[in-house]
Every structure is written in structure tokens, then in C-alpha cells.
XYZ file of C-alpha atoms in Angstrom:
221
model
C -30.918 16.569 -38.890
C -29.472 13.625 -37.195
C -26.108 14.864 -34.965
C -23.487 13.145 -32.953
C -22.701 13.965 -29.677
C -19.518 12.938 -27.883
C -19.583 13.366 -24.204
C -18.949 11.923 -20.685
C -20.316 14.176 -18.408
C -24.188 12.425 -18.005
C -25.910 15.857 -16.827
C -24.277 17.888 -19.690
C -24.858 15.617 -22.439
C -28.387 15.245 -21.050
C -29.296 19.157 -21.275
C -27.710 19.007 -24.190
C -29.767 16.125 -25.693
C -32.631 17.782 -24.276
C -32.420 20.621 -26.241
C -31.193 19.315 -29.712
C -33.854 16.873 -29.202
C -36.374 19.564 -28.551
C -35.758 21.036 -31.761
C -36.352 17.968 -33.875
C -32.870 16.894 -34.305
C -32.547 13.079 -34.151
C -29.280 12.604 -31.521
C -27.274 9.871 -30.640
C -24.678 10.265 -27.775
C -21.486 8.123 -27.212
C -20.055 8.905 -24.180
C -16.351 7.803 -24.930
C -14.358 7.493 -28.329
C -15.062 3.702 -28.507
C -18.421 4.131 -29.096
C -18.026 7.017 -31.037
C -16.304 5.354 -33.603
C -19.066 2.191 -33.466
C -21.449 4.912 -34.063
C -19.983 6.817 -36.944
C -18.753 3.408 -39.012
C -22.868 2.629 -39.106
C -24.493 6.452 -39.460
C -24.189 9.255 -41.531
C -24.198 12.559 -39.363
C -25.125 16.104 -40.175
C -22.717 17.008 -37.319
C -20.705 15.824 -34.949
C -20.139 17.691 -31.128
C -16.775 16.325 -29.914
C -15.813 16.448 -26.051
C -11.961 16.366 -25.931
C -10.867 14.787 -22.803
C -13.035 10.979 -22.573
C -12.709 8.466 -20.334
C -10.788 6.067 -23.060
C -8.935 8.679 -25.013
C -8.480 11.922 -26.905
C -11.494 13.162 -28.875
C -8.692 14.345 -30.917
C -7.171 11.180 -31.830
C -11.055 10.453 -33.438
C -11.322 13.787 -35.133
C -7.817 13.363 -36.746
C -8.367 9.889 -37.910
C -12.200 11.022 -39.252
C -10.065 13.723 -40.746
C -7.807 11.293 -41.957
C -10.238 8.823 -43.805
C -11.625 11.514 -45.868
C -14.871 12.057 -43.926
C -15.886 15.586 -44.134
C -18.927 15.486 -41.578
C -19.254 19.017 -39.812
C -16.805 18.787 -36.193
C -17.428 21.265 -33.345
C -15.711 20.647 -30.524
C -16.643 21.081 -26.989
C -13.451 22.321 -25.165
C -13.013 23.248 -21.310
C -9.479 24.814 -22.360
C -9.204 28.539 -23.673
C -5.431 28.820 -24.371
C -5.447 29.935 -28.103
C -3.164 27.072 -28.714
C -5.197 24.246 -27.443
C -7.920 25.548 -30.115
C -6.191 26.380 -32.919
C -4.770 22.985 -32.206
C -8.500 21.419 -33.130
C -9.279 23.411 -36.096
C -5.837 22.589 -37.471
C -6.695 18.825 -36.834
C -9.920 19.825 -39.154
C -12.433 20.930 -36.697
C -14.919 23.446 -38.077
C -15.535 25.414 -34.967
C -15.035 25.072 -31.285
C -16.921 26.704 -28.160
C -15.867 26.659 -24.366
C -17.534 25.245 -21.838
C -18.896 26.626 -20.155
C -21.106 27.785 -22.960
C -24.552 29.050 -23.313
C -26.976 26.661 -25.232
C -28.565 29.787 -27.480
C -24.810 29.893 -28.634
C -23.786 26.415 -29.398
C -27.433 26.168 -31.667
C -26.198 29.149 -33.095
C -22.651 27.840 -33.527
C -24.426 24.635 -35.389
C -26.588 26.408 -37.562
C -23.563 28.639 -38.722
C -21.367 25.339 -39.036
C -23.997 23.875 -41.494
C -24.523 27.144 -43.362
C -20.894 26.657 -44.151
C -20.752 23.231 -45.326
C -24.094 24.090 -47.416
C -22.639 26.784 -49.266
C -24.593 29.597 -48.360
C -25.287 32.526 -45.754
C -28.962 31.418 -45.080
C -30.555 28.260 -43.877
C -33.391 28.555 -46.248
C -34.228 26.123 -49.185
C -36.061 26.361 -52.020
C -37.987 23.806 -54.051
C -40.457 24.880 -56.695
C -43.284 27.005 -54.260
C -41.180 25.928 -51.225
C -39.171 27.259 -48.839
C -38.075 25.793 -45.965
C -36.008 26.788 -43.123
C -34.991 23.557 -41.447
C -33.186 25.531 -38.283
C -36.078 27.384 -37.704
C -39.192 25.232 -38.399
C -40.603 27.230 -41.047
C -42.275 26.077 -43.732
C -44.195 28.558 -46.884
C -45.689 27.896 -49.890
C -45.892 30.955 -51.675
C -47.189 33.316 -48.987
C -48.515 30.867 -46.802
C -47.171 29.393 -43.623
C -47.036 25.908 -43.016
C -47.272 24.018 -39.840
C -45.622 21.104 -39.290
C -44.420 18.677 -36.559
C -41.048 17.847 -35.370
C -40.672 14.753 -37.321
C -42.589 16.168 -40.392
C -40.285 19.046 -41.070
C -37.290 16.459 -40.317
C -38.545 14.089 -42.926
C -39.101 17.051 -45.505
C -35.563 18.341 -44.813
C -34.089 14.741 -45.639
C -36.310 14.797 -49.025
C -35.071 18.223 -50.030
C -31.434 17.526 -49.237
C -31.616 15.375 -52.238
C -34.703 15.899 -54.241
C -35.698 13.073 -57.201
C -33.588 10.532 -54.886
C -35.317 7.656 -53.832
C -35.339 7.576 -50.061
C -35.792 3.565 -48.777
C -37.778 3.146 -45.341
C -34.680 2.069 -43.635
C -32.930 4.980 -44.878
C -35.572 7.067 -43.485
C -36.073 5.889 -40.102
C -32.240 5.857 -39.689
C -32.571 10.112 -40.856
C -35.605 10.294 -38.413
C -34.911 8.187 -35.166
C -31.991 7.307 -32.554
C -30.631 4.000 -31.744
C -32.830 4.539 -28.431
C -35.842 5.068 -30.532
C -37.768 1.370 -30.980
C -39.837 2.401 -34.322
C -40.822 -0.032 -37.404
C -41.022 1.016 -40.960
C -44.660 1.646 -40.525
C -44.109 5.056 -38.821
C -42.718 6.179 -41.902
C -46.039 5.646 -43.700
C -47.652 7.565 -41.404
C -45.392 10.426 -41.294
C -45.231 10.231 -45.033
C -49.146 10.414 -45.422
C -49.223 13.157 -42.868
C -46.524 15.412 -45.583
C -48.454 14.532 -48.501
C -51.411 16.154 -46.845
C -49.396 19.473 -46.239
C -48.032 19.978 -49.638
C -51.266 19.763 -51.593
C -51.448 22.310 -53.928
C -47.580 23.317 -53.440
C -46.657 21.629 -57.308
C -44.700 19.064 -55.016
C -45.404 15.858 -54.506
C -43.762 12.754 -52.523
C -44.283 9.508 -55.112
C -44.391 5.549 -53.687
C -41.763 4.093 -55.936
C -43.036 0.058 -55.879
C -40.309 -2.234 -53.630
C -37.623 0.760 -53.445
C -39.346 3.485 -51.195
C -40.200 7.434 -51.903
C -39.124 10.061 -54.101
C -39.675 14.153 -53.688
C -39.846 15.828 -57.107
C -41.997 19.015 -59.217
C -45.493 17.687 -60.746
């Protein structure tokens, strides 16, 4: 999943890139409201984690006016206040959740898997497509009773196929799903990765199709 992350304190955002990163998410970080708003007019995010107090503003100023143009993307907020009013004040502005820093990292994964749950419509994280089933928070992958294993960017680029399966999925829309803005990658990788899928799903009744000049489509054989 690709995420936001709003923050100005370097070593935080850091640990936390670290370990979204380490997980397979694809993360951009803006480290005031300026370029938080430059980076959500150009990319769709899975979720957005929103520091309040930046160094050019109020993170809630962005989440009311994200609020406000009808975006629904998933908002937890990062929040070094604990009066009940300061965060019933964000959810009421449209946040989904919040968590206090300081916070454990175990919690604030937990916090986004729950988040997305939520705005999937459902109590578990796992999907199911023909013989698959695929838990994109944990990793997993199974065909029937068997266990797949995948990398990083191969269980990303299945989760962005089954989030909208018989779509057709352009290269650029794929490396913009799979990589940062720090991330220097051509079209090619996608090929690669792609290949690499097709190879893992053999035999699964699912296949990934070229569609000539427009890019690839999941769907049932």
C-alpha cells in the first residue's frame, strides 16, 4: 500500500519510514503541510499519518480542507496532546483514528491495519480471488492449501491487482502504486516484477494478461 506520512521531526519520521518501509509499504513523507498538499494533489494514498503541529501550519487546517473536498483517504493522526478534547477535536474534523506520541510502533501498524479494515468493509484483512487468498498486512499468500512466498514488491503489486480485479493497470499507474518519489525506477521494473507474479500463480486459475498499448489486467481463466 502506498501511505502518506506528515511529519517534522527527521528521527521520528525516519523510524517510522523504516518500518512501514520494511513491511512493503511504498511511503512518501512531507515534512510540513506545504508539501503535503503538493503530494496529495499528484497521489492517491491508502492512508495518510498526520503530525498536528508543522513548521508552516496546522495539520488540521489540511485534514479539514481534505475533509472538505470530498476526499475520503484513511487519516490517523499523530498527536503529542492527550486532553480528550484536543482528540475528539480531530476525529470530529474527520480523522479516522488518532494515537499519542509517544506510541509504540507494534501499535500504530496495528492502528493502520484496523483503519483499513474499516474503510474495506470488513473485520479481516484477507482477500479472496478465485483459489486466492491474500493477506496484504501480513504477507501471506495461499492457493488452496498451499503457501506462497513472495517478495516485498510482489505481494504489493498483487494487492494493487486485487484491489480492482479485470481493471487494466497502466505501467505508470503501477510504478506510482509500487515506488516513492525517492525511488528512481523505469517502467521496465514492472516487467520484471510482473513476470516474477505470473510465475507464482501458475496453476492458481488466475492469470495477469498484457493488454497491447494499455498495460495489465488480473482476472479468472
Amino acid at each position: 500500500m502506498r501511505f502518506l506520512l506528515v511529519e517534522d521531526n527527521a528521527s521520528l519520521a525516519k523510524a517510522i519510514l523504516d518500518r512501514l518501509r520494511l513491511d512493503g509499504h511504498v511511503v512518501d513523507h512531507a515534512p510540513d503541510v506545504q508539501s503535503a498538499e503538493d503530494f496529495a494533489a499528484t497521489t492517491d494514498y491508502d492512508l495518510i499519518l498526520l503530525d498536528i503541529m508543522l513548521p508552516d501550519g496546522d495539520g488540521r487546517t489540511f485534514l479539514k480542507q481534505h475533509r472538505d473536498r470530498q476526499i475520503e483517504t484513511p487519516v490517523i493522526v499523530l498527536t503529542a496532546r492527550s486532553e480528550v478534547s484536543d482528540r475528539v477535536g480531530v476525529l470530529d474534523l474527520g480523522a479516522d483514528d488518532y494515537i499519542t506520541k509517544p506510541f509504540d510502533f507494534s501499535e500504530l501498524e496495528a492502528r493502520c491495519r484496523a483503519v483499513l479494515r474499516r474503510r474495506g468493509g470488513g473485520s479481516s484483512n484477507e482477500r479472496r480471488f478465485g483459489n486466492l487468498r491474500f493477506d496484504p498486512m501480513a504477507g501471506t499468500l495461499s492457493v488452496e492449501d498451499q503457501t506462497i512466498s513472495l517478495r516485498n514488491k510482489e505481494l504489493r503489486l498483487l494487492e494493487v491487482f486485487l484491489s480492482a480485479p479485470d481493471r487494466i493497470f497502466s505501467k505508470a499507474k503501477l510504478v506510482d502504486r509500487l515506488f516513492s518519489y525517492e525511488e528512481d525506477v523505469s517502467e521496465n521494473a514492472i516487467e520484471v516484477y510482473v513476470g516474477r507474479l505470473r510465475k507464482h500463480l501458475v496453476g492458481s486459475g488466475v492469470e495477469i494478461a498484457t493488454v497491447r498499448g494499455l498495460g495489465y489486467r488480473m482476472s479468472l481463466q
